[in-house]
Amino acid sequence: MLSRQKLIAAAAIIAVAATCPAVAAPEFQTPAPVAYLQDLSSGAILYSKDADRRMPPASMAKMMTVYVAFQMIKSGELKLDTKFPVRPETWRAWHSQGSTMFLSSGENVSVEDLLKGIVTLSGNDACVVLAEGISGTESAFTERMNRAAAKLGLSNSHFGTANGWPDNGVTYVTARDLAKLASATIQDYPDLYKRFYSLRSFTWGKTLGGEKPIDQANRDPLLGRVSGADGLKTGHTDEAGFGFTGSAQQNGRRLVMVLAGLGTSGQRAEESVKFMEWGFRAWQAKPILAKGKQIETAEVQLGTSNKVGLVAPSDLSATVPAGTAGEMRLTVSYDGPIKAPIKAGQHIADLVVVTPGMPAERLPLVAANDVPQAGFFGRAWAGLMSLFGA
């Protein structure tokens, strides 16, 4: 298989103003030691500062616990109304350790309420009860977390606890991996994400006297402050500092951000709002290709056809600095010829977009139609032709 690239005439696909100079990528400054911002709509990385440094995630690790639960719910392996008991040992260990849902020893709590306690209240107790309910022990559940992380390609992450409590470096992540996890949660489980991640508050447990229920606000610093904000998770320990993985959507663009290592919760809130607003204000989406529109063809090997159309799986846009009107360079890239059979909608190529002064962006292209594998004689003929370079 060889890497194939075809240069596309940009003027045939998008209207460009070649006379206007490209605008340089906008600058952003943050005191956060680690920062990362990505536009999911195009895949463009808008900002990266030490994004591959391994670091303790604190409660941001809970996103992995929630992802595993979402995965099981979607597959039917876990139901929202299933109830798990709060073991006395678990209550003793976690009822006063950091953030808590204020669970009571011996009570039975539904998966739905535990997830609300994890996402909205950052309950360390809720995480462990859910983990034990699903896998029997927290350690068995973390094995499941690590398997899921490996499948997602979180190559610089490892989980030793369900809640991110300090464990002498066993649990670690990177900002890039946290953004990838957040993106997978949003894209793989949109209904569950919407159901759980943007609750402003949640009420569970009662005060010491037992008279009043305990209502706690969501710690997400973007909710109510940035338009379109709808998740995800804060984190804090003395070791990790104050961190946040967040997302918001505006005018068809969804951004995912990670900040870590800040000194106070107030600084985390201020920097998070500034970072996300900069992402929307300083950058714009440039339409490239409409959903279903064919841009090129790819060569096919051993199929009933020797070519297949390459189309956009959705409306494709590139992310460029606001005000950019310079010409773009578009290239179709794939490893080919592509072996049949091929299914319609299968991701088989990328549209590589290069804007002056910007790193390349890769947008997915999919097969326009099915290409079945050729029969025996067709494959034999194709093999014979390849011997003669035909």
XYZ file of C-alpha atoms in Angstrom:
390
model
C 0.000 0.000 0.000
C 1.392 3.359 -1.020
C 0.484 6.815 0.255
C -1.432 8.585 -2.510
C -1.903 12.345 -2.614
C -3.799 14.472 -5.087
C -3.696 18.266 -5.119
C -7.169 19.774 -5.495
C -7.903 23.099 -7.108
C -9.181 25.091 -4.145
C -11.129 27.529 -6.336
C -13.310 24.666 -7.565
C -14.513 23.913 -4.034
C -14.449 27.103 -2.027
C -14.520 30.782 -2.773
C -11.184 32.310 -1.804
C -9.928 35.864 -1.917
C -6.379 35.364 -3.103
C -5.634 39.083 -2.976
C -6.118 39.246 0.811
C -3.112 38.228 2.916
C -3.416 35.402 5.432
C -3.812 36.438 9.056
C -1.265 35.108 11.548
C -2.450 32.706 14.229
C -3.684 34.779 17.197
C -1.678 34.750 20.413
C -2.915 33.655 23.823
C -1.132 33.798 27.161
C -2.065 31.798 30.246
C -0.313 31.155 33.567
C -1.469 27.533 33.401
C 1.583 25.233 33.070
C -0.469 22.922 30.843
C -3.047 24.066 28.297
C -4.704 22.546 25.238
C -7.544 23.671 22.969
C -9.005 21.820 19.998
C -11.816 22.553 17.565
C -13.656 19.247 17.190
C -15.518 20.504 14.141
C -12.317 20.520 12.093
C -9.848 18.696 14.324
C -7.622 21.782 14.396
C -5.440 22.237 17.471
C -5.748 25.907 18.365
C -3.388 25.945 21.346
C -0.952 23.492 22.901
C 1.318 24.073 25.896
C 3.090 21.032 27.337
C 0.122 18.938 26.223
C 1.991 15.630 26.416
C 3.382 16.058 29.940
C 2.261 13.221 32.222
C 0.439 14.646 35.230
C -1.990 13.595 37.971
C -5.567 14.208 36.781
C -7.245 14.562 40.192
C -11.023 14.396 39.641
C -10.684 14.737 35.874
C -10.004 10.979 36.014
C -13.709 10.584 36.745
C -14.407 11.265 33.062
C -12.934 7.823 32.360
C -15.187 6.224 34.994
C -18.197 7.913 33.426
C -17.098 6.927 29.900
C -16.969 3.250 30.909
C -20.431 3.523 32.475
C -21.808 5.219 29.333
C -20.289 2.449 27.223
C -22.012 -0.210 29.315
C -25.340 1.632 29.313
C -25.354 1.975 25.541
C -24.513 -1.719 25.077
C -27.286 -2.764 27.486
C -24.842 -4.216 29.993
C -25.796 -1.618 32.617
C -29.151 0.033 33.308
C -29.727 3.476 34.767
C -32.295 2.189 37.280
C -30.022 -0.573 38.630
C -29.210 0.092 42.288
C -25.912 -0.563 44.031
C -25.388 -0.714 47.807
C -23.089 1.609 49.744
C -20.945 -0.847 51.681
C -20.067 0.245 55.227
C -16.355 -0.143 54.414
C -16.701 2.124 51.395
C -18.619 4.707 53.392
C -15.984 4.740 56.143
C -13.203 5.195 53.587
C -14.832 7.939 51.517
C -17.585 9.808 53.373
C -15.160 12.584 54.332
C -12.372 12.264 51.755
C -12.485 15.267 49.446
C -15.600 15.943 47.381
C -18.546 13.823 48.412
C -22.070 13.004 47.309
C -22.978 12.507 51.007
C -24.009 8.895 50.538
C -25.145 6.978 53.617
C -23.864 3.607 54.710
C -26.173 0.792 53.672
C -28.361 2.765 51.253
C -29.027 1.558 47.707
C -28.412 4.137 44.985
C -29.332 3.970 41.301
C -26.731 4.169 38.549
C -28.419 7.353 37.337
C -28.057 9.061 40.720
C -24.475 7.851 41.131
C -23.577 9.318 37.736
C -25.134 12.634 38.728
C -23.168 12.484 41.961
C -19.949 11.868 40.032
C -20.409 14.405 37.237
C -22.162 17.232 39.070
C -20.858 16.839 42.623
C -17.499 15.166 41.862
C -18.320 12.607 44.556
C -15.357 10.405 45.405
C -17.734 8.126 47.304
C -20.077 7.843 44.303
C -17.185 6.773 42.051
C -16.119 3.927 44.298
C -19.691 2.712 44.887
C -20.284 2.645 41.118
C -16.977 0.889 40.474
C -17.650 -1.767 43.116
C -21.205 -2.241 41.906
C -20.082 -2.823 38.323
C -16.929 -4.899 38.820
C -16.990 -6.096 42.433
C -13.863 -4.182 43.421
C -12.415 -0.815 42.497
C -9.207 -2.439 41.219
C -11.193 -4.702 38.877
C -13.026 -1.651 37.583
C -9.797 0.256 36.953
C -8.653 -2.643 34.771
C -11.760 -1.987 32.708
C -10.938 1.729 32.635
C -7.465 0.995 31.287
C -8.791 -1.338 28.593
C -11.200 1.376 27.456
C -8.410 3.962 27.551
C -6.219 1.764 25.360
C -8.996 1.368 22.783
C -9.414 5.148 22.699
C -5.702 5.574 22.044
C -4.929 7.301 25.345
C -1.317 6.210 25.050
C 0.000 8.463 27.831
C -2.629 7.685 30.456
C -3.104 5.067 33.161
C -5.742 4.750 35.869
C -5.199 3.240 39.304
C -8.351 4.616 40.963
C -11.905 5.310 39.876
C -11.936 8.827 41.314
C -8.429 10.195 40.711
C -7.422 10.280 44.378
C -3.608 10.584 44.708
C -1.945 7.165 44.451
C 1.808 7.876 44.283
C 1.876 8.346 40.533
C 0.033 5.192 39.477
C -2.684 7.350 37.900
C -1.516 9.819 35.269
C -2.833 11.505 32.121
C -1.872 14.191 29.616
C -3.866 17.180 28.450
C -4.017 15.741 24.940
C -5.410 12.451 26.266
C -7.990 14.254 28.430
C -9.177 16.190 25.368
C -9.384 12.939 23.404
C -11.422 11.341 26.206
C -13.755 14.336 26.367
C -14.195 14.252 22.587
C -14.990 10.538 22.618
C -17.569 11.021 25.387
C -19.318 13.774 23.439
C -19.213 12.028 20.071
C -19.825 8.412 21.130
C -22.598 9.059 23.673
C -24.249 12.405 22.789
C -27.567 11.653 24.523
C -25.956 10.499 27.769
C -23.516 13.410 27.639
C -26.388 15.872 27.331
C -28.336 14.131 30.095
C -25.584 14.183 32.720
C -22.879 16.737 32.021
C -24.680 20.091 32.103
C -26.748 19.834 35.294
C -26.334 23.057 37.283
C -26.808 21.327 40.651
C -27.839 18.087 42.296
C -29.397 17.298 45.680
C -28.519 14.203 47.722
C -28.149 13.340 51.394
C -29.107 15.444 54.390
C -27.405 17.736 56.862
C -26.084 16.319 60.135
C -29.340 17.041 61.911
C -31.258 15.362 59.115
C -33.566 18.330 58.579
C -32.456 19.654 55.189
C -31.382 18.003 51.937
C -27.908 18.921 50.700
C -27.891 20.772 47.381
C -24.503 21.248 45.693
C -23.697 23.297 42.589
C -21.815 21.978 39.592
C -18.169 23.086 39.789
C -17.899 23.594 35.993
C -16.608 27.199 35.688
C -18.055 27.678 32.182
C -21.702 26.840 32.889
C -23.737 30.037 32.826
C -20.686 32.105 31.869
C -19.845 30.954 28.333
C -22.586 30.502 25.750
C -23.024 26.863 24.718
C -20.976 25.442 27.605
C -22.192 21.958 28.588
C -19.396 20.009 30.379
C -17.100 18.401 31.513
C -15.008 18.032 34.723
C -12.909 19.965 37.207
C -10.135 18.479 39.325
C -8.050 19.507 42.316
C -5.523 18.003 44.687
C -2.492 19.559 46.354
C -0.308 17.539 43.992
C -2.177 18.363 40.760
C -3.263 21.933 41.454
C -6.528 23.158 39.941
C -7.482 21.793 36.526
C -10.438 21.653 34.175
C -11.479 19.843 31.014
C -14.355 21.707 29.378
C -16.407 21.978 26.216
C -18.788 24.419 24.562
C -20.588 24.672 21.241
C -21.384 27.863 19.320
C -22.650 28.299 15.758
C -21.822 24.727 14.793
C -18.301 24.793 16.272
C -17.475 22.644 19.298
C -14.308 23.317 21.259
C -12.671 21.135 23.912
C -10.185 22.696 26.334
C -7.867 21.485 29.086
C -6.095 23.618 31.688
C -4.031 22.130 34.521
C -1.729 23.134 37.348
C -3.357 26.440 38.314
C -3.028 27.842 41.841
C -6.608 28.555 42.941
C -10.185 27.731 41.985
C -10.759 31.395 41.166
C -7.820 31.438 38.778
C -9.093 28.241 37.178
C -12.507 29.818 36.595
C -11.059 33.031 35.168
C -8.563 31.325 32.877
C -11.108 28.761 31.668
C -13.569 31.449 30.577
C -10.828 33.486 28.876
C -9.439 30.414 27.094
C -12.779 29.238 25.728
C -13.911 32.720 24.676
C -10.578 33.257 22.891
C -11.129 30.003 21.002
C -14.463 31.209 19.652
C -13.537 34.872 19.154
C -10.058 34.612 17.640
C -10.813 31.744 15.250
C -13.459 31.135 12.594
C -14.783 28.227 10.581
C -14.115 28.315 6.828
C -16.539 26.079 4.854
C -14.709 23.602 2.634
C -17.041 20.878 1.395
C -20.774 20.201 1.806
C -22.028 16.892 3.168
C -22.283 14.239 0.440
C -20.320 16.252 -2.149
C -17.689 14.279 -4.047
C -14.253 15.844 -4.231
C -12.169 13.098 -5.868
C -11.901 9.363 -6.500
C -9.589 6.783 -4.969
C -8.079 3.741 -6.676
C -9.510 0.360 -5.672
C -7.785 -3.010 -5.753
C -9.552 -6.335 -6.395
C -12.998 -4.729 -6.537
C -15.884 -4.813 -9.007
C -14.832 -1.245 -9.808
C -11.301 0.146 -9.909
C -12.364 3.504 -8.440
C -14.592 4.817 -5.666
C -15.820 8.343 -5.060
C -14.617 10.280 -2.026
C -17.307 12.372 -0.333
C -17.697 14.483 2.796
C -19.411 12.588 5.656
C -20.702 15.917 7.004
C -20.281 19.588 6.219
C -16.516 20.079 6.418
C -14.852 23.288 7.574
C -11.315 24.333 8.387
C -10.535 26.447 11.427
C -8.516 29.562 10.609
C -7.646 32.814 12.397
C -10.550 35.269 12.340
C -10.284 37.536 9.309
C -8.313 35.065 7.189
C -9.187 35.236 3.504
C -6.019 33.812 1.968
C -5.949 30.888 -0.440
C -5.947 27.356 0.955
C -4.065 24.369 -0.396
C -6.185 21.225 -0.478
C -4.815 17.706 -0.935
C -6.589 14.353 -0.878
C -4.482 11.741 0.923
C -5.013 7.981 1.287
C -3.092 4.705 1.425
C -3.912 2.919 -1.770
C -4.994 1.349 -3.860
C -7.707 0.521 -1.325
C -8.545 -3.169 -1.110
C -12.156 -4.202 -1.708
C -14.645 -4.809 -0.233
C -15.446 -1.204 0.667
C -18.630 -0.051 2.399
C -20.412 3.210 1.635
C -19.562 5.706 4.386
C -16.283 3.956 5.258
C -13.481 6.394 6.173
C -10.840 5.714 3.528
C -9.140 9.071 2.884
C -8.442 12.521 4.309
C -8.709 16.007 2.917
C -5.569 17.827 4.033
C -6.057 21.594 4.335
C -3.067 23.922 4.583
C -3.527 27.621 5.293
C -0.424 29.859 5.186
C 1.119 30.103 8.638
C -0.997 27.251 10.064
C -0.348 23.537 10.666
C -2.163 21.172 8.329
C -5.697 20.084 9.203
C -6.971 16.617 8.217
C -10.684 16.221 7.498
C -12.236 12.769 6.899
C -13.481 11.601 3.494
C -15.624 8.493 3.100
C -16.562 6.102 0.309
C -19.481 7.298 -1.802
C -20.758 3.766 -2.439
C -20.170 0.069 -1.812
C -17.462 -1.639 -3.852
C -17.795 -5.428 -3.502
C -14.819 -7.693 -3.917
C -14.416 -8.994 -7.462
C -15.040 -12.655 -8.220
C -12.274 -15.200 -8.714
C -11.688 -14.460 -12.391
C -11.789 -10.717 -11.779
C -9.161 -11.007 -9.066
C -7.033 -13.307 -11.261
C -7.229 -10.850 -14.152
C -6.287 -7.950 -11.863
C -3.309 -9.945 -10.595
C -2.207 -10.706 -14.145
C -2.467 -7.060 -15.140
C -0.386 -5.998 -12.148
C 2.441 -8.235 -13.362
C 2.572 -6.188 -16.561
C 2.220 -2.867 -14.756
C -1.241 -2.335 -16.242
